[in-house]
C-alpha cells in the first residue's frame, strides 16, 4: 500500500509540474507548435536517464522511492498520450511537416536526452 501511495503522490506532483512547465514554455515560445509538451518529454527523458544511473550506481533507493520517482512523478510529468494527440491534431490541421518534425523530433531528441542523462549519471558517480 505504501508504494501505491508513493506512486499517487509522485503522479500528482508530476502532473502539476507538467502543467506549469508546459505552460511556461508555451508562453515563452509564443507558438501554436506544441513546444510545451515537447519540452516536458525531453526534460523527462533526461531526468529518467539520470535517475536510472544515479539510483543504480550512486544512491540506495527503496522500491517505494523508485516507484515515486519513475512511475509516479516521471510517469505523469512526461506526456506521451498528449504527444500522440498533438501529432494527430497537426496532421488533421494539414501541417504534415510540423507533425513529422514533432513526432520524429520528440522521438530522436527524447532518446538522445535519455542517453545524455545516463552519461551525466555515469560521470558524477
mmCIF file of C-alpha atoms in Angstrom:
data_model
loop_
_atom_site.group_PDB
_atom_site.id
_atom_site.type_symbol
_atom_site.label_atom_id
_atom_site.label_comp_id
_atom_site.label_asym_id
_atom_site.label_seq_id
_atom_site.Cartn_x
_atom_site.Cartn_y
_atom_site.Cartn_z
ATOM 1 C CA UNK A 1 0.000 0.000 0.000
ATOM 2 C CA UNK A 2 2.920 2.334 0.709
ATOM 3 C CA UNK A 3 4.117 2.004 -2.903
ATOM 4 C CA UNK A 4 0.652 2.805 -4.246
ATOM 5 C CA UNK A 5 0.508 5.970 -2.143
ATOM 6 C CA UNK A 6 4.024 6.933 -3.299
ATOM 7 C CA UNK A 7 3.031 6.493 -6.954
ATOM 8 C CA UNK A 8 -0.135 8.544 -6.447
ATOM 9 C CA UNK A 9 1.753 11.339 -4.703
ATOM 10 C CA UNK A 10 4.502 11.327 -7.341
ATOM 11 C CA UNK A 11 1.834 11.352 -10.041
ATOM 12 C CA UNK A 12 0.137 14.391 -8.551
ATOM 13 C CA UNK A 13 3.413 16.284 -8.281
ATOM 14 C CA UNK A 14 4.452 15.220 -11.784
ATOM 15 C CA UNK A 15 1.134 16.263 -13.318
ATOM 16 C CA UNK A 16 1.273 19.683 -11.688
ATOM 17 C CA UNK A 17 4.896 20.077 -12.749
ATOM 18 C CA UNK A 18 3.998 19.120 -16.312
ATOM 19 C CA UNK A 19 1.211 21.688 -16.360
ATOM 20 C CA UNK A 20 3.359 24.555 -15.102
ATOM 21 C CA UNK A 21 6.492 23.716 -17.119
ATOM 22 C CA UNK A 22 4.486 23.200 -20.319
ATOM 23 C CA UNK A 23 2.561 26.444 -19.812
ATOM 24 C CA UNK A 24 5.762 28.398 -19.128
ATOM 25 C CA UNK A 25 7.413 27.023 -22.262
ATOM 26 C CA UNK A 26 4.350 27.788 -24.375
ATOM 27 C CA UNK A 27 4.242 31.365 -23.045
ATOM 28 C CA UNK A 28 7.935 31.787 -23.823
ATOM 29 C CA UNK A 29 7.684 30.190 -27.271
ATOM 30 C CA UNK A 30 4.521 32.016 -28.303
ATOM 31 C CA UNK A 31 3.766 29.443 -30.974
ATOM 32 C CA UNK A 32 0.975 27.100 -31.973
ATOM 33 C CA UNK A 33 3.567 24.321 -32.224
ATOM 34 C CA UNK A 34 3.328 22.154 -29.058
ATOM 35 C CA UNK A 35 6.700 23.175 -27.632
ATOM 36 C CA UNK A 36 5.419 22.725 -24.067
ATOM 37 C CA UNK A 37 4.744 19.011 -24.462
ATOM 38 C CA UNK A 38 7.929 18.618 -26.468
ATOM 39 C CA UNK A 39 9.911 20.248 -23.649
ATOM 40 C CA UNK A 40 8.455 18.116 -20.845
ATOM 41 C CA UNK A 41 9.054 14.931 -22.828
ATOM 42 C CA UNK A 42 12.697 15.869 -23.408
ATOM 43 C CA UNK A 43 13.231 17.019 -19.831
ATOM 44 C CA UNK A 44 11.509 13.893 -18.526
ATOM 45 C CA UNK A 45 13.635 11.650 -20.735
ATOM 46 C CA UNK A 46 16.782 13.340 -19.472
ATOM 47 C CA UNK A 47 15.715 13.026 -15.842
ATOM 48 C CA UNK A 48 14.796 9.352 -16.361
ATOM 49 C CA UNK A 49 18.225 8.617 -17.817
ATOM 50 C CA UNK A 50 19.952 10.444 -14.981
ATOM 51 C CA UNK A 51 17.822 8.776 -12.298
ATOM 52 C CA UNK A 52 18.311 5.270 -13.651
ATOM 53 C CA UNK A 53 22.088 5.598 -13.440
ATOM 54 C CA UNK A 54 22.162 7.522 -10.172
ATOM 55 C CA UNK A 55 19.807 5.073 -8.448
ATOM 56 C CA UNK A 56 21.747 2.095 -9.770
ATOM 57 C CA UNK A 57 25.261 3.318 -9.006
ATOM 58 C CA UNK A 58 25.297 6.231 -6.587
ATOM 59 C CA UNK A 59 22.300 6.211 -4.272
ATOM 60 C CA UNK A 60 20.464 3.453 -2.492
ATOM 61 C CA UNK A 61 16.752 3.819 -3.101
ATOM 62 C CA UNK A 62 13.896 1.783 -1.757
ATOM 63 C CA UNK A 63 11.444 0.279 -4.238
ATOM 64 C CA UNK A 64 8.905 2.787 -2.921
ATOM 65 C CA UNK A 65 11.167 5.748 -3.705
ATOM 66 C CA UNK A 66 11.942 4.344 -7.151
ATOM 67 C CA UNK A 67 8.212 3.958 -7.833
ATOM 68 C CA UNK A 68 7.541 7.512 -6.593
ATOM 69 C CA UNK A 69 10.192 8.979 -8.903
ATOM 70 C CA UNK A 70 9.823 6.873 -12.052
ATOM 71 C CA UNK A 71 6.254 5.567 -12.220
ATOM 72 C CA UNK A 72 4.633 8.397 -10.272
ATOM 73 C CA UNK A 73 6.483 11.638 -10.953
ATOM 74 C CA UNK A 74 8.038 10.955 -14.360
ATOM 75 C CA UNK A 75 5.096 8.842 -15.499
ATOM 76 C CA UNK A 76 2.795 11.822 -15.150
ATOM 77 C CA UNK A 77 5.360 14.510 -15.973
ATOM 78 C CA UNK A 78 6.040 13.111 -19.436
ATOM 79 C CA UNK A 79 3.075 13.155 -21.732
ATOM 80 C CA UNK A 80 3.234 10.525 -24.418
ATOM 81 C CA UNK A 81 -0.534 10.374 -24.823
ATOM 82 C CA UNK A 82 -0.648 14.137 -25.251
ATOM 83 C CA UNK A 83 2.255 13.871 -27.694
ATOM 84 C CA UNK A 84 0.246 11.376 -29.738
ATOM 85 C CA UNK A 85 -2.850 13.581 -29.722
ATOM 86 C CA UNK A 86 -0.906 16.700 -30.715
ATOM 87 C CA UNK A 87 0.759 14.813 -33.570
ATOM 88 C CA UNK A 88 -2.647 13.763 -34.884
ATOM 89 C CA UNK A 89 -4.021 17.292 -34.467
ATOM 90 C CA UNK A 90 -1.128 18.692 -36.516
ATOM 91 C CA UNK A 91 -1.930 16.130 -39.250
ATOM 92 C CA UNK A 92 -5.648 16.950 -39.128
ATOM 93 C CA UNK A 93 -4.844 20.655 -39.489
ATOM 94 C CA UNK A 94 -2.862 19.824 -42.606
ATOM 95 C CA UNK A 95 0.509 20.548 -41.037
ATOM 96 C CA UNK A 96 2.186 17.322 -42.163
ATOM 97 C CA UNK A 97 5.672 18.804 -41.988
ATOM 98 C CA UNK A 98 5.067 20.020 -38.437
ATOM 99 C CA UNK A 99 3.613 16.640 -37.447
ATOM 100 C CA UNK A 100 6.621 14.782 -38.841
ATOM 101 C CA UNK A 101 9.050 17.196 -37.197
ATOM 102 C CA UNK A 102 7.231 16.983 -33.863
ATOM 103 C CA UNK A 103 6.845 13.186 -33.859
ATOM 104 C CA UNK A 104 10.343 12.480 -35.155
ATOM 105 C CA UNK A 105 11.988 15.211 -33.116
ATOM 106 C CA UNK A 106 10.334 14.054 -29.898
ATOM 107 C CA UNK A 107 11.465 10.502 -30.510
ATOM 108 C CA UNK A 108 15.048 11.258 -31.543
ATOM 109 C CA UNK A 109 15.722 14.121 -29.128
ATOM 110 C CA UNK A 110 13.950 12.258 -26.309
ATOM 111 C CA UNK A 111 16.169 9.205 -26.744
ATOM 112 C CA UNK A 112 19.252 11.430 -27.002
ATOM 113 C CA UNK A 113 18.190 13.258 -23.823
ATOM 114 C CA UNK A 114 17.816 9.936 -22.011
ATOM 115 C CA UNK A 115 21.307 8.937 -23.154
ATOM 116 C CA UNK A 116 22.660 12.326 -22.044
ATOM 117 C CA UNK A 117 21.116 11.814 -18.625
ATOM 118 C CA UNK A 118 22.670 8.364 -18.387
ATOM 119 C CA UNK A 119 26.042 9.803 -19.438
ATOM 120 C CA UNK A 120 25.827 12.538 -16.810
ATOM 121 C CA UNK A 121 24.815 9.995 -14.205
ATOM 122 C CA UNK A 122 27.886 7.919 -15.021
ATOM 123 C CA UNK A 123 30.154 10.967 -14.924
ATOM 124 C CA UNK A 124 29.021 12.032 -11.473
ATOM 125 C CA UNK A 125 29.028 8.549 -9.937
#
